């Protein structure tokens, strides 16, 4: 006997990746492989090429995960057909063949928006999970950021898609999603907030809450690394988009002279943000920073500032900060209050005045910020490390197998160490 056979189906997967969802999928795949399971990842390279406009800048690293990149030859047309119909028009037959020949025990759908939409959910006969890395199940634009200007309080989906200059997804008015949901055994939300938001917008199926995690073997990797900046600083990490709220933070550092604001990330709103900070030498744009280099910035920051204005599903940068004992100042919205309350590792703000006050406190009281950083580090180990989350993931697989009465799978799961 050996481990289970997993198939992950997702639009993006590193290096064909644009955000945090692909990285989270990769971490889960690698963690399962390290514990003796087999993982095949099927992702859509056409979708990445269309949205990124180029090829990945780095080759994939060998890690024991089998990766199948779908290249249809249809290019943008194939991606548009999936986006419009909610079905795997171009890649459906190939995905069906992969699932049939792979004899998988578990099929786990992640970001399925452009690889096949809800029409994929009926494919395969294995245990099926779906993780809502975004709010795509209830939002055509994925992020509940209405008209590209405000958190979404109620549906105006047709007008909102036009505001984003995206073709309306007509399949959302046909009942396709509601019919296909019943092929999934377990739906997973990344936070309690995200689960509530799905229910609020009419999602009809129960959801479990399981956060993303960071690897155990990397938990102390930033110790001893030199400070990468010549002055004390606060840190922002994330994509530079309007919904991320950085435009509300930059003006605060026009009057705060005891520390800089370092911005790690890039995105479509970068040029507007650079113009906003053009006369402020306290704001430093680093561009994209990854790996150990990013950990150096977390390790020596006074605090991470997480100002997102939209309804995130989680706050991975917050957890990354906690891993390196970096406290957090987060906007009082979405899942951020949940993470700060659970960790006692930071403060919340709603107004510029509250943000300024928090920045002053953190700058002037090293004992206070070290206390919060230590609490965040303990919370990371307890709630968001690989050893804390992976057993819960395998427990969800076990529960689904039990509901289906799949006794042989249950025996193999127990044998392979579901509670490592």
One Martini backbone bead per residue (centre of mass of N, CA, C, O) as a GRO file, in nm:
protein
  420
    1UNK     BB    1   0.100   0.034   0.015
    2UNK     BB    2   0.002   0.379  -0.030
    3UNK     BB    3  -0.073   0.657  -0.129
    4UNK     BB    4  -0.249   0.893  -0.267
    5UNK     BB    5  -0.436   1.016  -0.553
    6UNK     BB    6  -0.391   1.337  -0.688
    7UNK     BB    7  -0.596   1.600  -0.848
    8UNK     BB    8  -0.518   1.915  -0.971
    9UNK     BB    9  -0.739   2.185  -1.070
   10UNK     BB   10  -0.606   2.475  -1.247
   11UNK     BB   11  -0.526   2.765  -1.393
   12UNK     BB   12  -0.287   2.824  -1.186
   13UNK     BB   13   0.080   2.755  -1.202
   14UNK     BB   14   0.385   2.731  -1.126
   15UNK     BB   15   0.502   2.974  -1.338
   16UNK     BB   16   0.182   2.998  -1.414
   17UNK     BB   17   0.152   3.291  -1.235
   18UNK     BB   18  -0.035   3.578  -1.061
   19UNK     BB   19  -0.082   3.463  -0.760
   20UNK     BB   20  -0.165   3.304  -0.457
   21UNK     BB   21  -0.313   3.044  -0.552
   22UNK     BB   22  -0.080   2.887  -0.691
   23UNK     BB   23   0.103   2.874  -0.441
   24UNK     BB   24  -0.093   2.718  -0.258
   25UNK     BB   25  -0.110   2.469  -0.440
   26UNK     BB   26   0.192   2.400  -0.434
   27UNK     BB   27   0.220   2.355  -0.128
   28UNK     BB   28   0.020   2.123  -0.111
   29UNK     BB   29   0.153   1.931  -0.312
   30UNK     BB   30   0.430   1.910  -0.169
   31UNK     BB   31   0.328   1.806   0.104
   32UNK     BB   32   0.207   1.541  -0.002
   33UNK     BB   33   0.464   1.426  -0.128
   34UNK     BB   34   0.632   1.419   0.140
   35UNK     BB   35   0.394   1.199   0.247
   36UNK     BB   36   0.356   0.983  -0.015
   37UNK     BB   37   0.202   1.120  -0.231
   38UNK     BB   38   0.024   1.170  -0.533
   39UNK     BB   39   0.067   1.452  -0.771
   40UNK     BB   40  -0.151   1.611  -1.006
   41UNK     BB   41  -0.121   1.894  -1.224
   42UNK     BB   42  -0.375   2.092  -1.386
   43UNK     BB   43  -0.314   2.351  -1.628
   44UNK     BB   44  -0.350   2.684  -1.791
   45UNK     BB   45  -0.142   2.836  -2.018
   46UNK     BB   46  -0.326   3.016  -2.190
   47UNK     BB   47  -0.427   3.206  -1.964
   48UNK     BB   48  -0.154   3.322  -1.892
   49UNK     BB   49  -0.075   3.439  -2.167
   50UNK     BB   50  -0.313   3.635  -2.189
   51UNK     BB   51  -0.269   3.796  -1.909
   52UNK     BB   52   0.054   3.837  -1.918
   53UNK     BB   53   0.194   3.839  -2.224
   54UNK     BB   54   0.381   3.583  -2.147
   55UNK     BB   55   0.637   3.408  -2.029
   56UNK     BB   56   0.792   3.259  -1.805
   57UNK     BB   57   1.093   3.348  -1.618
   58UNK     BB   58   1.083   3.048  -1.498
   59UNK     BB   59   1.149   2.739  -1.423
   60UNK     BB   60   1.055   2.459  -1.299
   61UNK     BB   61   1.085   2.284  -1.007
   62UNK     BB   62   1.189   1.999  -0.879
   63UNK     BB   63   0.928   1.809  -0.653
   64UNK     BB   64   0.733   1.545  -0.748
   65UNK     BB   65   0.536   1.694  -0.929
   66UNK     BB   66   0.290   1.649  -1.156
   67UNK     BB   67   0.282   1.841  -1.465
   68UNK     BB   68   0.005   1.975  -1.666
   69UNK     BB   69   0.012   2.162  -1.961
   70UNK     BB   70  -0.227   2.349  -2.126
   71UNK     BB   71  -0.209   2.350  -2.495
   72UNK     BB   72  -0.433   2.412  -2.758
   73UNK     BB   73  -0.400   2.656  -2.997
   74UNK     BB   74  -0.638   2.878  -2.937
   75UNK     BB   75  -0.588   3.062  -2.714
   76UNK     BB   76  -0.798   3.317  -2.651
   77UNK     BB   77  -1.050   3.166  -2.754
   78UNK     BB   78  -1.055   2.936  -2.547
   79UNK     BB   79  -1.081   3.117  -2.297
   80UNK     BB   80  -1.343   3.261  -2.385
   81UNK     BB   81  -1.526   3.014  -2.402
   82UNK     BB   82  -1.511   2.946  -2.103
   83UNK     BB   83  -1.601   3.221  -1.986
   84UNK     BB   84  -1.888   3.212  -2.142
   85UNK     BB   85  -1.990   2.894  -2.079
   86UNK     BB   86  -1.859   2.719  -1.829
   87UNK     BB   87  -1.682   2.531  -2.024
   88UNK     BB   88  -1.459   2.274  -2.162
   89UNK     BB   89  -1.431   2.311  -2.483
   90UNK     BB   90  -1.118   2.244  -2.540
   91UNK     BB   91  -1.014   2.049  -2.269
   92UNK     BB   92  -1.217   1.824  -2.189
   93UNK     BB   93  -1.106   1.556  -2.313
   94UNK     BB   94  -0.830   1.562  -2.180
   95UNK     BB   95  -0.921   1.571  -1.886
   96UNK     BB   96  -1.088   1.312  -1.892
   97UNK     BB   97  -0.844   1.130  -1.961
   98UNK     BB   98  -0.671   1.192  -1.715
   99UNK     BB   99  -0.880   1.094  -1.502
  100UNK     BB  100  -0.910   0.804  -1.610
  101UNK     BB  101  -0.595   0.717  -1.620
  102UNK     BB  102  -0.514   0.806  -1.308
  103UNK     BB  103  -0.672   0.684  -1.072
  104UNK     BB  104  -0.810   0.874  -0.867
  105UNK     BB  105  -0.905   0.964  -0.535
  106UNK     BB  106  -0.856   1.284  -0.581
  107UNK     BB  107  -1.036   1.584  -0.668
  108UNK     BB  108  -0.898   1.921  -0.690
  109UNK     BB  109  -1.044   2.224  -0.703
  110UNK     BB  110  -0.970   2.547  -0.777
  111UNK     BB  111  -0.904   2.757  -1.014
  112UNK     BB  112  -1.168   2.713  -1.269
  113UNK     BB  113  -1.246   2.954  -1.462
  114UNK     BB  114  -1.036   2.892  -1.737
  115UNK     BB  115  -1.023   2.564  -1.759
  116UNK     BB  116  -1.379   2.506  -1.726
  117UNK     BB  117  -1.546   2.558  -1.503
  118UNK     BB  118  -1.838   2.409  -1.385
  119UNK     BB  119  -1.828   2.184  -1.614
  120UNK     BB  120  -1.598   2.012  -1.456
  121UNK     BB  121  -1.736   1.881  -1.196
  122UNK     BB  122  -1.831   1.602  -1.348
  123UNK     BB  123  -1.550   1.507  -1.360
  124UNK     BB  124  -1.512   1.217  -1.255
  125UNK     BB  125  -1.511   0.967  -0.957
  126UNK     BB  126  -1.393   1.101  -0.731
  127UNK     BB  127  -1.313   1.273  -0.489
  128UNK     BB  128  -1.447   1.613  -0.428
  129UNK     BB  129  -1.290   1.931  -0.431
  130UNK     BB  130  -1.330   2.289  -0.329
  131UNK     BB  131  -1.141   2.592  -0.352
  132UNK     BB  132  -1.192   2.935  -0.245
  133UNK     BB  133  -0.965   3.166  -0.332
  134UNK     BB  134  -1.215   3.308  -0.434
  135UNK     BB  135  -1.540   3.467  -0.536
  136UNK     BB  136  -1.636   3.316  -0.805
  137UNK     BB  137  -1.903   3.166  -0.719
  138UNK     BB  138  -2.036   3.489  -0.668
  139UNK     BB  139  -1.818   3.636  -0.877
  140UNK     BB  140  -1.716   3.741  -1.188
  141UNK     BB  141  -1.454   3.917  -1.061
  142UNK     BB  142  -1.381   3.753  -0.767
  143UNK     BB  143  -1.366   4.031  -0.538
  144UNK     BB  144  -1.604   4.216  -0.455
  145UNK     BB  145  -1.550   4.484  -0.660
  146UNK     BB  146  -1.746   4.734  -0.733
  147UNK     BB  147  -1.684   4.902  -1.022
  148UNK     BB  148  -1.384   4.947  -0.930
  149UNK     BB  149  -1.454   5.113  -0.613
  150UNK     BB  150  -1.607   4.888  -0.417
  151UNK     BB  151  -1.750   4.715  -0.197
  152UNK     BB  152  -1.983   4.457  -0.218
  153UNK     BB  153  -2.330   4.473  -0.112
  154UNK     BB  154  -2.455   4.406  -0.407
  155UNK     BB  155  -2.592   4.306  -0.693
  156UNK     BB  156  -2.428   4.423  -1.028
  157UNK     BB  157  -2.298   4.233  -1.254
  158UNK     BB  158  -2.331   4.349  -1.535
  159UNK     BB  159  -2.218   4.635  -1.482
  160UNK     BB  160  -1.951   4.544  -1.354
  161UNK     BB  161  -1.827   4.400  -1.601
  162UNK     BB  162  -1.822   4.656  -1.774
  163UNK     BB  163  -1.631   4.818  -1.585
  164UNK     BB  164  -1.399   4.586  -1.646
  165UNK     BB  165  -1.411   4.496  -1.947
  166UNK     BB  166  -1.603   4.237  -1.949
  167UNK     BB  167  -1.754   3.972  -2.048
  168UNK     BB  168  -2.040   3.848  -1.996
  169UNK     BB  169  -2.161   3.569  -1.802
  170UNK     BB  170  -2.424   3.395  -1.912
  171UNK     BB  171  -2.422   3.127  -1.738
  172UNK     BB  172  -2.515   3.268  -1.464
  173UNK     BB  173  -2.835   3.267  -1.586
  174UNK     BB  174  -2.885   2.926  -1.618
  175UNK     BB  175  -2.796   2.727  -1.361
  176UNK     BB  176  -2.524   2.576  -1.389
  177UNK     BB  177  -2.386   2.602  -1.116
  178UNK     BB  178  -2.607   2.474  -0.937
  179UNK     BB  179  -2.591   2.194  -1.077
  180UNK     BB  180  -2.269   2.138  -1.046
  181UNK     BB  181  -2.223   2.144  -0.733
  182UNK     BB  182  -2.327   1.831  -0.683
  183UNK     BB  183  -2.031   1.705  -0.758
  184UNK     BB  184  -1.936   1.810  -0.483
  185UNK     BB  185  -1.837   1.718  -0.164
  186UNK     BB  186  -1.627   1.971  -0.089
  187UNK     BB  187  -1.619   2.292   0.048
  188UNK     BB  188  -1.367   2.562   0.062
  189UNK     BB  189  -1.271   2.803   0.288
  190UNK     BB  190  -1.023   3.035   0.410
  191UNK     BB  191  -1.255   3.172   0.585
  192UNK     BB  192  -1.511   3.279   0.773
  193UNK     BB  193  -1.576   3.523   0.606
  194UNK     BB  194  -1.598   3.384   0.328
  195UNK     BB  195  -1.826   3.197   0.402
  196UNK     BB  196  -2.033   3.421   0.469
  197UNK     BB  197  -2.022   3.557   0.189
  198UNK     BB  198  -2.132   3.326   0.028
  199UNK     BB  199  -2.404   3.311   0.172
  200UNK     BB  200  -2.492   3.609   0.124
  201UNK     BB  201  -2.469   3.541  -0.210
  202UNK     BB  202  -2.621   3.236  -0.228
  203UNK     BB  203  -2.474   2.995  -0.139
  204UNK     BB  204  -2.600   2.645  -0.112
  205UNK     BB  205  -2.344   2.522   0.025
  206UNK     BB  206  -2.147   2.383   0.228
  207UNK     BB  207  -1.860   2.500   0.431
  208UNK     BB  208  -1.532   2.484   0.489
  209UNK     BB  209  -1.250   2.573   0.700
  210UNK     BB  210  -0.928   2.636   0.524
  211UNK     BB  211  -0.624   2.740   0.533
  212UNK     BB  212  -0.347   2.840   0.436
  213UNK     BB  213   0.010   2.766   0.409
  214UNK     BB  214   0.331   2.720   0.552
  215UNK     BB  215   0.622   2.584   0.566
  216UNK     BB  216   0.808   2.431   0.808
  217UNK     BB  217   1.109   2.430   0.675
  218UNK     BB  218   1.076   2.776   0.668
  219UNK     BB  219   1.022   2.917   0.961
  220UNK     BB  220   1.354   3.018   1.016
  221UNK     BB  221   1.495   3.155   0.750
  222UNK     BB  222   1.540   3.473   0.861
  223UNK     BB  223   1.757   3.429   1.044
  224UNK     BB  224   2.030   3.662   1.030
  225UNK     BB  225   1.943   3.860   0.831
  226UNK     BB  226   1.999   4.135   0.674
  227UNK     BB  227   1.933   4.450   0.640
  228UNK     BB  228   1.793   4.592   0.333
  229UNK     BB  229   1.781   4.877   0.488
  230UNK     BB  230   1.890   5.204   0.603
  231UNK     BB  231   1.604   5.219   0.734
  232UNK     BB  232   1.335   5.241   0.886
  233UNK     BB  233   1.029   5.027   0.830
  234UNK     BB  234   0.756   4.975   0.638
  235UNK     BB  235   0.529   4.719   0.491
  236UNK     BB  236   0.437   4.619   0.159
  237UNK     BB  237   0.240   4.331   0.029
  238UNK     BB  238   0.152   4.316  -0.320
  239UNK     BB  239  -0.067   4.400  -0.538
  240UNK     BB  240  -0.106   4.678  -0.766
  241UNK     BB  241  -0.418   4.767  -0.670
  242UNK     BB  242  -0.687   4.945  -0.586
  243UNK     BB  243  -0.811   4.729  -0.378
  244UNK     BB  244  -0.544   4.738  -0.181
  245UNK     BB  245  -0.512   5.056  -0.060
  246UNK     BB  246  -0.233   5.220  -0.088
  247UNK     BB  247  -0.345   5.515  -0.143
  248UNK     BB  248  -0.402   5.551   0.181
  249UNK     BB  249  -0.092   5.537   0.281
  250UNK     BB  250   0.105   5.730   0.141
  251UNK     BB  251   0.011   6.008   0.271
  252UNK     BB  252   0.104   5.938   0.562
  253UNK     BB  253   0.423   5.951   0.470
  254UNK     BB  254   0.431   6.268   0.437
  255UNK     BB  255   0.434   6.304   0.781
  256UNK     BB  256   0.635   6.058   0.822
  257UNK     BB  257   0.992   6.062   0.932
  258UNK     BB  258   1.093   5.786   1.094
  259UNK     BB  259   0.989   5.624   0.831
  260UNK     BB  260   0.943   5.400   0.585
  261UNK     BB  261   0.794   5.283   0.270
  262UNK     BB  262   0.775   4.958   0.153
  263UNK     BB  263   0.716   4.823  -0.185
  264UNK     BB  264   0.600   4.490  -0.260
  265UNK     BB  265   0.531   4.498  -0.601
  266UNK     BB  266   0.285   4.459  -0.870
  267UNK     BB  267   0.080   4.636  -1.127
  268UNK     BB  268  -0.179   4.823  -1.280
  269UNK     BB  269  -0.143   5.062  -1.036
  270UNK     BB  270   0.156   5.163  -1.022
  271UNK     BB  271   0.165   5.441  -1.169
  272UNK     BB  272  -0.030   5.589  -0.976
  273UNK     BB  273   0.138   5.545  -0.718
  274UNK     BB  274   0.397   5.685  -0.812
  275UNK     BB  275   0.268   5.961  -0.849
  276UNK     BB  276   0.174   5.997  -0.553
  277UNK     BB  277   0.501   5.950  -0.459
  278UNK     BB  278   0.697   6.147  -0.615
  279UNK     BB  279   0.753   6.362  -0.347
  280UNK     BB  280   0.827   6.089  -0.169
  281UNK     BB  281   1.116   5.951  -0.020
  282UNK     BB  282   0.964   5.740   0.184
  283UNK     BB  283   0.881   5.594  -0.083
  284UNK     BB  284   0.955   5.250  -0.184
  285UNK     BB  285   0.999   5.074  -0.483
  286UNK     BB  286   1.076   4.721  -0.541
  287UNK     BB  287   0.890   4.537  -0.658
  288UNK     BB  288   0.943   4.222  -0.713
  289UNK     BB  289   0.943   3.994  -0.427
  290UNK     BB  290   1.115   3.691  -0.325
  291UNK     BB  291   1.162   3.479  -0.090
  292UNK     BB  292   1.431   3.552   0.098
  293UNK     BB  293   1.415   3.852   0.032
  294UNK     BB  294   1.134   3.899   0.163
  295UNK     BB  295   1.209   3.796   0.450
  296UNK     BB  296   1.399   4.025   0.518
  297UNK     BB  297   1.177   4.242   0.529
  298UNK     BB  298   1.007   4.121   0.750
  299UNK     BB  299   1.225   4.089   0.975
  300UNK     BB  300   1.287   4.432   0.976
  301UNK     BB  301   1.017   4.533   1.024
  302UNK     BB  302   0.799   4.705   1.208
  303UNK     BB  303   0.557   4.659   0.988
  304UNK     BB  304   0.276   4.549   0.842
  305UNK     BB  305   0.073   4.678   0.577
  306UNK     BB  306  -0.293   4.608   0.542
  307UNK     BB  307  -0.515   4.800   0.315
  308UNK     BB  308  -0.739   4.654   0.206
  309UNK     BB  309  -1.071   4.729   0.051
  310UNK     BB  310  -1.154   4.441   0.014
  311UNK     BB  311  -1.285   4.106  -0.009
  312UNK     BB  312  -1.108   3.889   0.110
  313UNK     BB  313  -1.030   3.547   0.180
  314UNK     BB  314  -0.747   3.642   0.284
  315UNK     BB  315  -0.396   3.691   0.448
  316UNK     BB  316  -0.095   3.597   0.359
  317UNK     BB  317   0.094   3.831   0.439
  318UNK     BB  318   0.029   3.814   0.738
  319UNK     BB  319   0.144   3.528   0.783
  320UNK     BB  320   0.427   3.590   0.683
  321UNK     BB  321   0.486   3.792   0.905
  322UNK     BB  322   0.444   3.607   1.152
  323UNK     BB  323   0.671   3.404   1.089
  324UNK     BB  324   0.880   3.678   1.135
  325UNK     BB  325   0.774   3.860   1.376
  326UNK     BB  326   0.566   4.051   1.226
  327UNK     BB  327   0.370   4.291   1.263
  328UNK     BB  328   0.025   4.430   1.221
  329UNK     BB  329  -0.150   4.662   0.997
  330UNK     BB  330  -0.504   4.651   0.951
  331UNK     BB  331  -0.782   4.656   0.795
  332UNK     BB  332  -1.132   4.678   0.881
  333UNK     BB  333  -1.165   4.399   0.681
  334UNK     BB  334  -1.279   4.112   0.633
  335UNK     BB  335  -1.035   3.876   0.752
  336UNK     BB  336  -0.849   4.054   0.933
  337UNK     BB  337  -0.987   4.052   1.214
  338UNK     BB  338  -0.962   3.746   1.245
  339UNK     BB  339  -0.647   3.732   1.246
  340UNK     BB  340  -0.591   3.935   1.476
  341UNK     BB  341  -0.760   3.799   1.698
  342UNK     BB  342  -0.622   3.514   1.687
  343UNK     BB  343  -0.313   3.636   1.733
  344UNK     BB  344  -0.235   3.916   1.865
  345UNK     BB  345  -0.040   4.064   1.608
  346UNK     BB  346  -0.214   4.348   1.609
  347UNK     BB  347  -0.379   4.604   1.420
  348UNK     BB  348  -0.656   4.823   1.353
  349UNK     BB  349  -0.808   5.011   1.074
  350UNK     BB  350  -1.023   5.284   0.918
  351UNK     BB  351  -0.851   5.545   0.942
  352UNK     BB  352  -0.602   5.769   0.906
  353UNK     BB  353  -0.578   5.826   1.210
  354UNK     BB  354  -0.539   5.531   1.300
  355UNK     BB  355  -0.289   5.481   1.131
  356UNK     BB  356  -0.105   5.698   1.250
  357UNK     BB  357  -0.118   5.597   1.543
  358UNK     BB  358   0.004   5.317   1.487
  359UNK     BB  359   0.273   5.411   1.367
  360UNK     BB  360   0.369   5.558   1.621
  361UNK     BB  361   0.365   5.323   1.817
  362UNK     BB  362   0.557   5.132   1.660
  363UNK     BB  363   0.799   5.336   1.643
  364UNK     BB  364   0.818   5.401   1.977
  365UNK     BB  365   0.752   5.075   2.062
  366UNK     BB  366   0.936   4.796   2.077
  367UNK     BB  367   0.802   4.620   2.294
  368UNK     BB  368   0.522   4.610   2.166
  369UNK     BB  369   0.597   4.495   1.883
  370UNK     BB  370   0.738   4.237   1.994
  371UNK     BB  371   0.489   4.120   2.126
  372UNK     BB  372   0.321   4.093   1.868
  373UNK     BB  373   0.526   3.925   1.706
  374UNK     BB  374   0.525   3.681   1.898
  375UNK     BB  375   0.223   3.618   1.875
  376UNK     BB  376   0.226   3.568   1.569
  377UNK     BB  377   0.428   3.331   1.570
  378UNK     BB  378   0.254   3.139   1.742
  379UNK     BB  379   0.005   3.142   1.554
  380UNK     BB  380   0.135   3.023   1.309
  381UNK     BB  381   0.203   2.743   1.433
  382UNK     BB  382  -0.105   2.679   1.514
  383UNK     BB  383  -0.269   2.768   1.221
  384UNK     BB  384  -0.043   2.814   0.942
  385UNK     BB  385   0.101   2.560   0.931
  386UNK     BB  386   0.155   2.263   0.794
  387UNK     BB  387   0.114   2.088   1.060
  388UNK     BB  388  -0.176   2.221   1.112
  389UNK     BB  389  -0.332   2.186   0.821
  390UNK     BB  390  -0.294   1.907   0.677
  391UNK     BB  391  -0.463   1.723   0.867
  392UNK     BB  392  -0.730   1.873   0.798
  393UNK     BB  393  -0.737   1.803   0.502
  394UNK     BB  394  -0.738   1.488   0.536
  395UNK     BB  395  -1.001   1.490   0.700
  396UNK     BB  396  -1.183   1.582   0.468
  397UNK     BB  397  -1.130   1.336   0.297
  398UNK     BB  398  -1.231   1.127   0.498
  399UNK     BB  399  -1.523   1.233   0.524
  400UNK     BB  400  -1.597   1.195   0.226
  401UNK     BB  401  -1.541   0.889   0.215
  402UNK     BB  402  -1.745   0.815   0.435
  403UNK     BB  403  -2.002   0.920   0.289
  404UNK     BB  404  -1.939   0.714   0.039
  405UNK     BB  405  -1.818   0.434   0.146
  406UNK     BB  406  -1.485   0.425   0.115
  407UNK     BB  407  -1.301   0.192   0.258
  408UNK     BB  408  -1.033   0.169   0.104
  409UNK     BB  409  -0.952   0.463   0.128
  410UNK     BB  410  -0.947   0.475   0.435
  411UNK     BB  411  -0.718   0.272   0.473
  412UNK     BB  412  -0.504   0.430   0.305
  413UNK     BB  413  -0.514   0.689   0.469
  414UNK     BB  414  -0.425   0.574   0.736
  415UNK     BB  415  -0.156   0.451   0.632
  416UNK     BB  416  -0.043   0.746   0.518
  417UNK     BB  417  -0.091   0.969   0.740
  418UNK     BB  418  -0.331   1.193   0.815
  419UNK     BB  419  -0.181   1.280   1.120
  420UNK     BB  420   0.121   1.410   1.098
   0.00000   0.00000   0.00000
